[in-house]
mmCIF file of C-alpha atoms in Angstrom:
data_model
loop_
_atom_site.group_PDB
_atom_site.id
_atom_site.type_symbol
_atom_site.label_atom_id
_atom_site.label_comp_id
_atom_site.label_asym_id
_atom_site.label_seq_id
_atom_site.Cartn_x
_atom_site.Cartn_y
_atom_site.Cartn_z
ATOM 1 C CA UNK I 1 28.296 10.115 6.160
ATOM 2 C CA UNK I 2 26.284 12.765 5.354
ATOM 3 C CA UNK I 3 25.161 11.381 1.748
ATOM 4 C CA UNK I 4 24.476 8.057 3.150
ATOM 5 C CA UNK I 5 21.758 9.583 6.074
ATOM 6 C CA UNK I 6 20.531 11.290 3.231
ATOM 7 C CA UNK I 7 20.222 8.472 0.891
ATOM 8 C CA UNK I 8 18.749 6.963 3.982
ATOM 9 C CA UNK I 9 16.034 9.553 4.758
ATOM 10 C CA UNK I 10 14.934 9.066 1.137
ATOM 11 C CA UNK I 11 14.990 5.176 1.382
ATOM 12 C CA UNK I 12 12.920 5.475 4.709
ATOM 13 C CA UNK I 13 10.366 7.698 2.932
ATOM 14 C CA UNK I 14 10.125 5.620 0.280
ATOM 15 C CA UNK I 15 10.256 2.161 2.532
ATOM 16 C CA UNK I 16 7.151 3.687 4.194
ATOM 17 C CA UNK I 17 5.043 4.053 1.293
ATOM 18 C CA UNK I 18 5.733 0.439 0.188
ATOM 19 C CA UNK I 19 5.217 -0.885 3.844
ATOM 20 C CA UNK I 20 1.660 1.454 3.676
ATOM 21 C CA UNK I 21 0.920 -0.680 0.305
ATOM 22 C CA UNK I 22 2.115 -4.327 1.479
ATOM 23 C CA UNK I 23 0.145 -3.745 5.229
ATOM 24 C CA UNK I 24 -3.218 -3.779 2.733
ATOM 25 C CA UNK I 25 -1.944 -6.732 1.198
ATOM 26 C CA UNK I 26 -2.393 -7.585 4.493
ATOM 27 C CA UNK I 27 -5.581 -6.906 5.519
ATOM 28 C CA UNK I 28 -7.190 -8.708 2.553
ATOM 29 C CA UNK I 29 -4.995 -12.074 3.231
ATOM 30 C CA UNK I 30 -6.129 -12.049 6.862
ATOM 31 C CA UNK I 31 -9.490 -12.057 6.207
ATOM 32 C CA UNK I 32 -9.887 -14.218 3.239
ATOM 33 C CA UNK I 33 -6.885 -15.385 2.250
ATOM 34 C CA UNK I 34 -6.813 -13.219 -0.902
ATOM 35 C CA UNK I 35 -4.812 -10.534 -2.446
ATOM 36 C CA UNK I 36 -5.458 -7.562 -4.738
ATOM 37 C CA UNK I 37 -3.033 -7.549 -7.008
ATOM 38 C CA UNK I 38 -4.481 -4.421 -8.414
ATOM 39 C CA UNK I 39 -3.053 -2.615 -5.047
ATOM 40 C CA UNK I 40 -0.661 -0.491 -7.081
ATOM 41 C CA UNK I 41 -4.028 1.083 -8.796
ATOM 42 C CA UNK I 42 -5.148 1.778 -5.991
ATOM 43 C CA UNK I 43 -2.637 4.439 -5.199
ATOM 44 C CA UNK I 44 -2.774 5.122 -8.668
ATOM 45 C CA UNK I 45 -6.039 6.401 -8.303
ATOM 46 C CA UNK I 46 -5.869 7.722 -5.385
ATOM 47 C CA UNK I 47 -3.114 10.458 -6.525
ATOM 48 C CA UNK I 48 -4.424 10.998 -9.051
ATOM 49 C CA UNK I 49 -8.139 11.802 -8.162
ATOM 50 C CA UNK I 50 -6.043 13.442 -5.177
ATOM 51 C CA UNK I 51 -4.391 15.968 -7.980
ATOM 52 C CA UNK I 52 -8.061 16.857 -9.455
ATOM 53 C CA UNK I 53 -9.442 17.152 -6.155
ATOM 54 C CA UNK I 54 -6.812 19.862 -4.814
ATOM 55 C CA UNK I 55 -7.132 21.689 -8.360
ATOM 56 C CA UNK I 56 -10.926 22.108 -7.091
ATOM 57 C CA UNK I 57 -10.344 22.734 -3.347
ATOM 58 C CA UNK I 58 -9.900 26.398 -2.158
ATOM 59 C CA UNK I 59 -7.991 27.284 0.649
ATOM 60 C CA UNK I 60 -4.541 27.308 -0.290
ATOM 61 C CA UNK I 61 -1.787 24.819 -0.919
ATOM 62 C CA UNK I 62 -1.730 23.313 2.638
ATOM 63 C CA UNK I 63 -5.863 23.324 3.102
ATOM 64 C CA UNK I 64 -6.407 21.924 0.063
ATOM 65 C CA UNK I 65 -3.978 18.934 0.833
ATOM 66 C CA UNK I 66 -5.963 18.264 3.955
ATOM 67 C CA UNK I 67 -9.321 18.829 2.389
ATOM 68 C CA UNK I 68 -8.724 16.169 -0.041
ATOM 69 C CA UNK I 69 -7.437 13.723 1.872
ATOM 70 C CA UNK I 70 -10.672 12.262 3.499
ATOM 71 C CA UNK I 71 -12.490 12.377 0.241
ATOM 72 C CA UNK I 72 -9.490 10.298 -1.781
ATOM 73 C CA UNK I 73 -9.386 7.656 1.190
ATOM 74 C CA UNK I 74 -13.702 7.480 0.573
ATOM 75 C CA UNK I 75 -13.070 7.259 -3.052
ATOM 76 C CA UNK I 76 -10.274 4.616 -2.401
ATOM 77 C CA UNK I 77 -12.522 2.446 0.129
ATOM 78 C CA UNK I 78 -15.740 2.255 -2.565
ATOM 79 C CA UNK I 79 -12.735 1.473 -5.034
ATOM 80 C CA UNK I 80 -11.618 -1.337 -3.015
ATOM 81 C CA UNK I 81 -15.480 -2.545 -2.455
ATOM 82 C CA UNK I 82 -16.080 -2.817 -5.987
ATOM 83 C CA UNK I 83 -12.618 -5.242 -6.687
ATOM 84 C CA UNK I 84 -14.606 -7.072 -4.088
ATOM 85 C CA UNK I 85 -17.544 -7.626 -5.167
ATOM 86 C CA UNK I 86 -16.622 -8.011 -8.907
ATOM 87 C CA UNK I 87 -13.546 -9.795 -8.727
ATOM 88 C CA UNK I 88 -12.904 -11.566 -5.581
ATOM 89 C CA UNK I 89 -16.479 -12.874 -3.981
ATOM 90 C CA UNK I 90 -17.551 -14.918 -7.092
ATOM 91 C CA UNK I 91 -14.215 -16.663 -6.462
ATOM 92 C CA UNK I 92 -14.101 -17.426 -3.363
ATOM 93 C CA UNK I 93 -18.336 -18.585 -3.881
ATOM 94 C CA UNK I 94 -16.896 -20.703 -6.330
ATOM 95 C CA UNK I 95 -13.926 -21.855 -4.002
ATOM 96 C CA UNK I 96 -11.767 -20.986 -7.360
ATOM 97 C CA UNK I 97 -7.898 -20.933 -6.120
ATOM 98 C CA UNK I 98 -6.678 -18.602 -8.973
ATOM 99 C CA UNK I 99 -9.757 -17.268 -10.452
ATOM 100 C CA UNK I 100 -9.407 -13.967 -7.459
ATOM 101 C CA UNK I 101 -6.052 -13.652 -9.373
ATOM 102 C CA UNK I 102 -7.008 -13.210 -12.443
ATOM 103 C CA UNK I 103 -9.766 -11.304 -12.002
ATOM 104 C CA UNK I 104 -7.921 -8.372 -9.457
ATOM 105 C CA UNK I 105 -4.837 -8.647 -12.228
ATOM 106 C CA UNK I 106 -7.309 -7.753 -15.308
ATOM 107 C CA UNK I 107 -9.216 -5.029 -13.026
ATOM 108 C CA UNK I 108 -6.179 -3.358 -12.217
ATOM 109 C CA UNK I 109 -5.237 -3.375 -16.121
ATOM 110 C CA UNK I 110 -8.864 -1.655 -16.905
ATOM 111 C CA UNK I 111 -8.164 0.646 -13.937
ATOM 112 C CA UNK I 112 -4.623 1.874 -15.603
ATOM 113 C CA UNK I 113 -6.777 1.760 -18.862
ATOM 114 C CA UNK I 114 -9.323 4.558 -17.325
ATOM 115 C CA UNK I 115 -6.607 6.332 -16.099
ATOM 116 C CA UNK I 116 -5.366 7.092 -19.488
ATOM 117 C CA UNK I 117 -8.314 7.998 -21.070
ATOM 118 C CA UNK I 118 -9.243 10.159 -17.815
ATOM 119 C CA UNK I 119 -5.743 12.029 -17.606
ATOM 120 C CA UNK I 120 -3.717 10.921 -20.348
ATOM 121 C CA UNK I 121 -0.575 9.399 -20.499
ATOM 122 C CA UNK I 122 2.129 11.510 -19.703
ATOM 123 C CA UNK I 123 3.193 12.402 -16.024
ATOM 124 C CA UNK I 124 1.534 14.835 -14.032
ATOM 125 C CA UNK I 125 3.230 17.194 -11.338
ATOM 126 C CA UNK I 126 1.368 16.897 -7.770
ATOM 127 C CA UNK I 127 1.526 20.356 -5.643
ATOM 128 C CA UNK I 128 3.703 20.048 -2.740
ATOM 129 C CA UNK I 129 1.659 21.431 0.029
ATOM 130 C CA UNK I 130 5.316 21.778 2.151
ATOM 131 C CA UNK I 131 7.671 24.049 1.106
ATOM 132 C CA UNK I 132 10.401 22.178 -1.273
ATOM 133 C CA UNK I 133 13.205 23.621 0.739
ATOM 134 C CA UNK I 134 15.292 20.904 3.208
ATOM 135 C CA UNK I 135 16.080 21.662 6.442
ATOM 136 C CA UNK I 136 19.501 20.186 7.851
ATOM 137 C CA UNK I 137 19.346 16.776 10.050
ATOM 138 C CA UNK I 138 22.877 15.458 11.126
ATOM 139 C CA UNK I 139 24.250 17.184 8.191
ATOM 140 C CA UNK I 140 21.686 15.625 5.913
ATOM 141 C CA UNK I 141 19.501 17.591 3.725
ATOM 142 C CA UNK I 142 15.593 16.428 4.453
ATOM 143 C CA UNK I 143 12.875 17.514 2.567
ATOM 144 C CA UNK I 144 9.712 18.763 4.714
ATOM 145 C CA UNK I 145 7.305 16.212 2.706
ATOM 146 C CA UNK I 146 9.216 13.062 3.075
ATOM 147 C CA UNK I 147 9.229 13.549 7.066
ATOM 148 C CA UNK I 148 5.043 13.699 6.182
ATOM 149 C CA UNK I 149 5.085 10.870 4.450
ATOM 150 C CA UNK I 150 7.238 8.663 7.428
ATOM 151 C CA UNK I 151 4.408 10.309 9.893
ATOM 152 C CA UNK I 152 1.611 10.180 7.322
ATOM 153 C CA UNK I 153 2.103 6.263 6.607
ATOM 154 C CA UNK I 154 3.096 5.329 10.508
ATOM 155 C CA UNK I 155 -0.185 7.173 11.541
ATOM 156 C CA UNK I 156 -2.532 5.272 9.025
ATOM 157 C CA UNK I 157 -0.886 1.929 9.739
ATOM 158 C CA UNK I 158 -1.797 2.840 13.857
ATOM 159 C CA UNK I 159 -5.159 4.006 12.966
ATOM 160 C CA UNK I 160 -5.982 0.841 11.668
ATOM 161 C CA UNK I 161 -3.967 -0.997 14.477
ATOM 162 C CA UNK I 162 -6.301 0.905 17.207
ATOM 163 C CA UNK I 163 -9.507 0.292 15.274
ATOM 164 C CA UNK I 164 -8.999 -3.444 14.792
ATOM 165 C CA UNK I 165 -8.161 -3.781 18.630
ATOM 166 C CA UNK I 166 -10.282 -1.502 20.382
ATOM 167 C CA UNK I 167 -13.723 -1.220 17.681
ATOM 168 C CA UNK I 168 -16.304 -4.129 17.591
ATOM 169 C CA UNK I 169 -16.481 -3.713 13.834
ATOM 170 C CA UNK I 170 -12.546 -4.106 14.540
ATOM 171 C CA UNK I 171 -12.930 -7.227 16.435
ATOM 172 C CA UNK I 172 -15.255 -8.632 14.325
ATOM 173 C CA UNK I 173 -11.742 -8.166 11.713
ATOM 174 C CA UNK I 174 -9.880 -9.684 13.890
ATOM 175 C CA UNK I 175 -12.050 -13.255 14.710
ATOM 176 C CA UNK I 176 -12.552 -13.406 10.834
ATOM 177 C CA UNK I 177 -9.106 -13.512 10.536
ATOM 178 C CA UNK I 178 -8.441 -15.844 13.280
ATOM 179 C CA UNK I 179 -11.012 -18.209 12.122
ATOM 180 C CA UNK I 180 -13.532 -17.503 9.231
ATOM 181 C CA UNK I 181 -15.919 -20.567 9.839
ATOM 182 C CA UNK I 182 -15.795 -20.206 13.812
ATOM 183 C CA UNK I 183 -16.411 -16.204 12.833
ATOM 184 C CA UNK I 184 -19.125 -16.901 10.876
ATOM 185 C CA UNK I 185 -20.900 -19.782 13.519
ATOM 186 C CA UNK I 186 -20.650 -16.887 16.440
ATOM 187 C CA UNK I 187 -22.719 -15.017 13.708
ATOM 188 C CA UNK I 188 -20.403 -12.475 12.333
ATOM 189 C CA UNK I 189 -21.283 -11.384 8.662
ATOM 190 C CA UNK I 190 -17.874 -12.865 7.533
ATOM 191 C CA UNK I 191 -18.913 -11.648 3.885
ATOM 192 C CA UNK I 192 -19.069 -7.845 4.780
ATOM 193 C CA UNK I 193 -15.874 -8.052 6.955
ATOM 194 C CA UNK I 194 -13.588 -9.256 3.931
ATOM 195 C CA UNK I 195 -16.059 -6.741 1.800
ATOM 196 C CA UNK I 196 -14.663 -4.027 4.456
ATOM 197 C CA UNK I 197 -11.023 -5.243 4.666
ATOM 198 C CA UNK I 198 -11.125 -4.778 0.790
ATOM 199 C CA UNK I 199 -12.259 -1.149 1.582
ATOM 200 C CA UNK I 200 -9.566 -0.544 4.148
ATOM 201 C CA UNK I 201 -6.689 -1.859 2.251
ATOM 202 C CA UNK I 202 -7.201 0.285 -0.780
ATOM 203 C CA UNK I 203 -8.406 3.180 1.054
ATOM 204 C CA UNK I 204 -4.794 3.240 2.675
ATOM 205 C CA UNK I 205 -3.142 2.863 -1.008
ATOM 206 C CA UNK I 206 -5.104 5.333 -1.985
ATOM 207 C CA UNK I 207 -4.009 7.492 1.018
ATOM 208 C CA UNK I 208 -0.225 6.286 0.263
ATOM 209 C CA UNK I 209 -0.922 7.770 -3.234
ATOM 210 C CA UNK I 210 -1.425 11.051 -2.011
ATOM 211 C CA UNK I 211 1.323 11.006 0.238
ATOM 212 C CA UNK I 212 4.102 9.805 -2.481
ATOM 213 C CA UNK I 213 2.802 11.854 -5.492
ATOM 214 C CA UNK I 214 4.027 15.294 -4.394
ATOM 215 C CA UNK I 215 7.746 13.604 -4.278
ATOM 216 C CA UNK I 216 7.355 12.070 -7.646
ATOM 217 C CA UNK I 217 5.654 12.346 -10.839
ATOM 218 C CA UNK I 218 2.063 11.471 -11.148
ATOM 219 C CA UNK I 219 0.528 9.041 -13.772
ATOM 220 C CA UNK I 220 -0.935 6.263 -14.948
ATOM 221 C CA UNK I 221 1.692 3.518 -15.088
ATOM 222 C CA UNK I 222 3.201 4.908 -11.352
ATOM 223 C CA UNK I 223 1.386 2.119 -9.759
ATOM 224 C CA UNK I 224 2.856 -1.306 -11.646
ATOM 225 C CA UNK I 225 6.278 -0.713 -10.021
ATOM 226 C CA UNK I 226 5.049 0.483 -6.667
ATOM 227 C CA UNK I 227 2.553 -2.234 -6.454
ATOM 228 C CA UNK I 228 5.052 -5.321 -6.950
ATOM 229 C CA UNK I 229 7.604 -4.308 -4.891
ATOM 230 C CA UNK I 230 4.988 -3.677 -1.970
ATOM 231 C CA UNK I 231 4.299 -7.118 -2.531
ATOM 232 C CA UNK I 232 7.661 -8.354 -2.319
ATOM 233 C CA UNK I 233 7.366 -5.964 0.709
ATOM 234 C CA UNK I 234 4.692 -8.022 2.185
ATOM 235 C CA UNK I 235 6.236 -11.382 0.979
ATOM 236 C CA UNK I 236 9.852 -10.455 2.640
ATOM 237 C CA UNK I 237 8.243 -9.206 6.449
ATOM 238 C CA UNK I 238 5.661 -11.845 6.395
ATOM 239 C CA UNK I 239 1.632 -11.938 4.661
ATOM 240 C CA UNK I 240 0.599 -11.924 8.664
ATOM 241 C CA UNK I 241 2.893 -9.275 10.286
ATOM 242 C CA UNK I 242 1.999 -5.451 10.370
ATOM 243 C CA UNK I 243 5.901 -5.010 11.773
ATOM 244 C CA UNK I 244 6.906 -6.922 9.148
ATOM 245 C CA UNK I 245 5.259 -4.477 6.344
ATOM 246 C CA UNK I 246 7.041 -1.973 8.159
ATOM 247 C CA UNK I 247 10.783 -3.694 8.298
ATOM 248 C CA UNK I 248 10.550 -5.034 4.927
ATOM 249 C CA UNK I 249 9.195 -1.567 3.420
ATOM 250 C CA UNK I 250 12.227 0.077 4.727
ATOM 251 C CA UNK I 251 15.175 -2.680 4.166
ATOM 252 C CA UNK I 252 13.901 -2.562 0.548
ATOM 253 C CA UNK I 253 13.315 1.526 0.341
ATOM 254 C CA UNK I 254 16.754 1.606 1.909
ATOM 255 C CA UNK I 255 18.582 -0.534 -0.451
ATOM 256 C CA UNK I 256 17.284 0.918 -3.479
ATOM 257 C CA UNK I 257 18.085 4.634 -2.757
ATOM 258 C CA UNK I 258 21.636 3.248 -1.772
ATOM 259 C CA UNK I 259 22.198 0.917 -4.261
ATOM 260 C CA UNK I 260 21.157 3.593 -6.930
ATOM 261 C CA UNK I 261 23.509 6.318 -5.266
ATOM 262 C CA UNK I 262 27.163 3.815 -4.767
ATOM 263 C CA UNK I 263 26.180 1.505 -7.737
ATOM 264 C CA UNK I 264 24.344 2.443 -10.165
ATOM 265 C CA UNK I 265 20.415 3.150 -10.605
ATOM 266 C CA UNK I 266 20.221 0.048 -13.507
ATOM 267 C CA UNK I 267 20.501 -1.833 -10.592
ATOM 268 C CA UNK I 268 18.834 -0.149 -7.493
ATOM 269 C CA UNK I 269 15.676 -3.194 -7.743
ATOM 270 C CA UNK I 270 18.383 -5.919 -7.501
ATOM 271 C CA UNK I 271 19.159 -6.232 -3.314
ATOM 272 C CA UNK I 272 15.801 -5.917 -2.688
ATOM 273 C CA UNK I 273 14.370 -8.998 -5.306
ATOM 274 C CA UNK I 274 17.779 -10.724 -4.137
ATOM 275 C CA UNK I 275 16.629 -10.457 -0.258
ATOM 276 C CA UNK I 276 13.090 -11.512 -1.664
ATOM 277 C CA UNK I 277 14.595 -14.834 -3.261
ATOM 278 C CA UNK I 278 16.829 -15.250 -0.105
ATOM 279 C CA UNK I 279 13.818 -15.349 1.904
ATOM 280 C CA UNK I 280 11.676 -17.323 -0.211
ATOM 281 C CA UNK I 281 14.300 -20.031 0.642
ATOM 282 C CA UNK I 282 14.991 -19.728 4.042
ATOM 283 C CA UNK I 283 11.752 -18.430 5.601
ATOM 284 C CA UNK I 284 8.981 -19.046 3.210
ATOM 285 C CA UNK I 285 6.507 -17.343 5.238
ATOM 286 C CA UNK I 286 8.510 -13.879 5.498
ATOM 287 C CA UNK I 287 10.835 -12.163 8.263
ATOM 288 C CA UNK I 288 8.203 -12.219 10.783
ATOM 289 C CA UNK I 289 5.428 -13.747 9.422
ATOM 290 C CA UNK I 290 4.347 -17.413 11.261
ATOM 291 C CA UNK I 291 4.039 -20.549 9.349
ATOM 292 C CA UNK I 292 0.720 -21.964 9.145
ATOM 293 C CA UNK I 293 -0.107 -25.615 9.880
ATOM 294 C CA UNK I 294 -3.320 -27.458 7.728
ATOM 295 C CA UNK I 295 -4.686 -30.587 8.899
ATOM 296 C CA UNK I 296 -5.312 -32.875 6.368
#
């Protein structure tokens, strides 16, 4: 019992990060109906400008960490507005259907490409600004930083929650989401909302980066994997449901550290991609996500 709640701590931790990831997925869809499939970048970037930044901060460990924070999820949000403007509004001007696609897929490929050339290729360790030693839960051994990265990701995903529902600039999210071409008629700039929802989604990968890269190695090619699965995060809860992000981030972080542990870790991405397909067939528009109805 003991291994399994601590496989499960892990797979929570882990869950969160990909629900963080697939709840920017999110954002973008609501507002335009488009995804960045360069997400995984994103948080990429984010740790890894994160790492440079806390090799610059002074202050200690701990003050560094917080420091940097603010200025990755900046750096994140002008990343995010730049996908935007390059790759996804001459689409939609265009009314393209795949050419958004292409163009986040071959930013995110430049993006790794910088990466390299910035920091090189081979994994980087991230500073823990917790202590590294567990403390006992239920007779589980927890590590300080993955109970910061559960709070971390819950409090971003609220943030943004709050904002949307309580902000004008929030509202105005929420009516472009609702309806873009009633939006725009009541004269909201439906152009700088999905430029902004752009900024918001990968300024929370970005965020996520730093939170996940002192439990992991650092590096260029860390955000492929995390990236995909998010997305089969998002696909699995539902494109329109922040709960959803957060079920499906933690069925699939859950299965994977368990799977790895009792099975074997060959096979750790299996239940999740199986649950994915499973849902594809059953409930095409995810775990809690609503089906939408066209007229035609």
């Amino acid at each position: 019992m003991e291994i399994f709640l601590q496989l499960a701590f892990s797979g929570i931790a882990l869950g969160m990060i990909y629900a963080v990831i697939a709840f920017g997925y999110q954002l973008t869809f609501a507002t335009s109906g488009t995804l960045n499939f360069g997400q995984g970048e994103s948080l990429m970037l984010g740790a890894l400008v994160g790492l440079s930044l806390v090799g610059t901060i002074h202050g200690g460990p701990y003050m560094s960490y917080l420091l940097m924070i603010p200025l990755v999820i900046v750096f994140g949000a002008l990343q995010g507005m730049f996908v935007e403007w390059i790759g996804v509004r001459p689409a939609i001007k265009i009314k393209s259907e795949f050419g958004w696609i292409m163009s986040t897929i071959a930013l995110a490929i430049i993006f790794k490409n910088v990466a390299e050339n910035i920091w090189g290729k081979d994994d980087l360790t991230f500073p823990s600004p917790l202590s590294s030693t567990p403390f006992q839960v239920l007779g589980a051994n927890v590590q300080p930083m993955q109970v910061a990265v559960i709070v971390g990701a819950l409090s971003i995903m609220a943030a943004v929650e709050i904002f949307n529902r309580k902000s004008i600039y929030g509202k105005a999210v929420v009516a472009t989401a609702n309806d873009r071409d009633a939006a725009g008629l009541m004269g909201i700039n439906t152009r700088m909302v999905i430029t902004f929802s752009y900024a918001l989604s990968s300024a929370t990968a970005a965020f996520a980066g730093v939170l996940v890269a002192p439990l992991t190695l650092t590096g260029a090619t860390m955000g492929a994997s995390l990236g995909l699965k998010a997305f089969a995060v998002a696909i699995i809860g539902g494109l329109t449901s922040g709960v959803g992000a957060i079920v499906g981030g933690l069925i699939l972080g859950i299965a994977e550290t368990t799977t790895g542990y009792y099975i074997s870790t060959g096979y750790k991405e299996v239940p999740g991609l199986l649950l994915l397909l499973l849902v594809l067939a059953i409930k095409p528009s995810g775990l809690f996500g609503k089906a939408a109805i066209k007229k035609v």
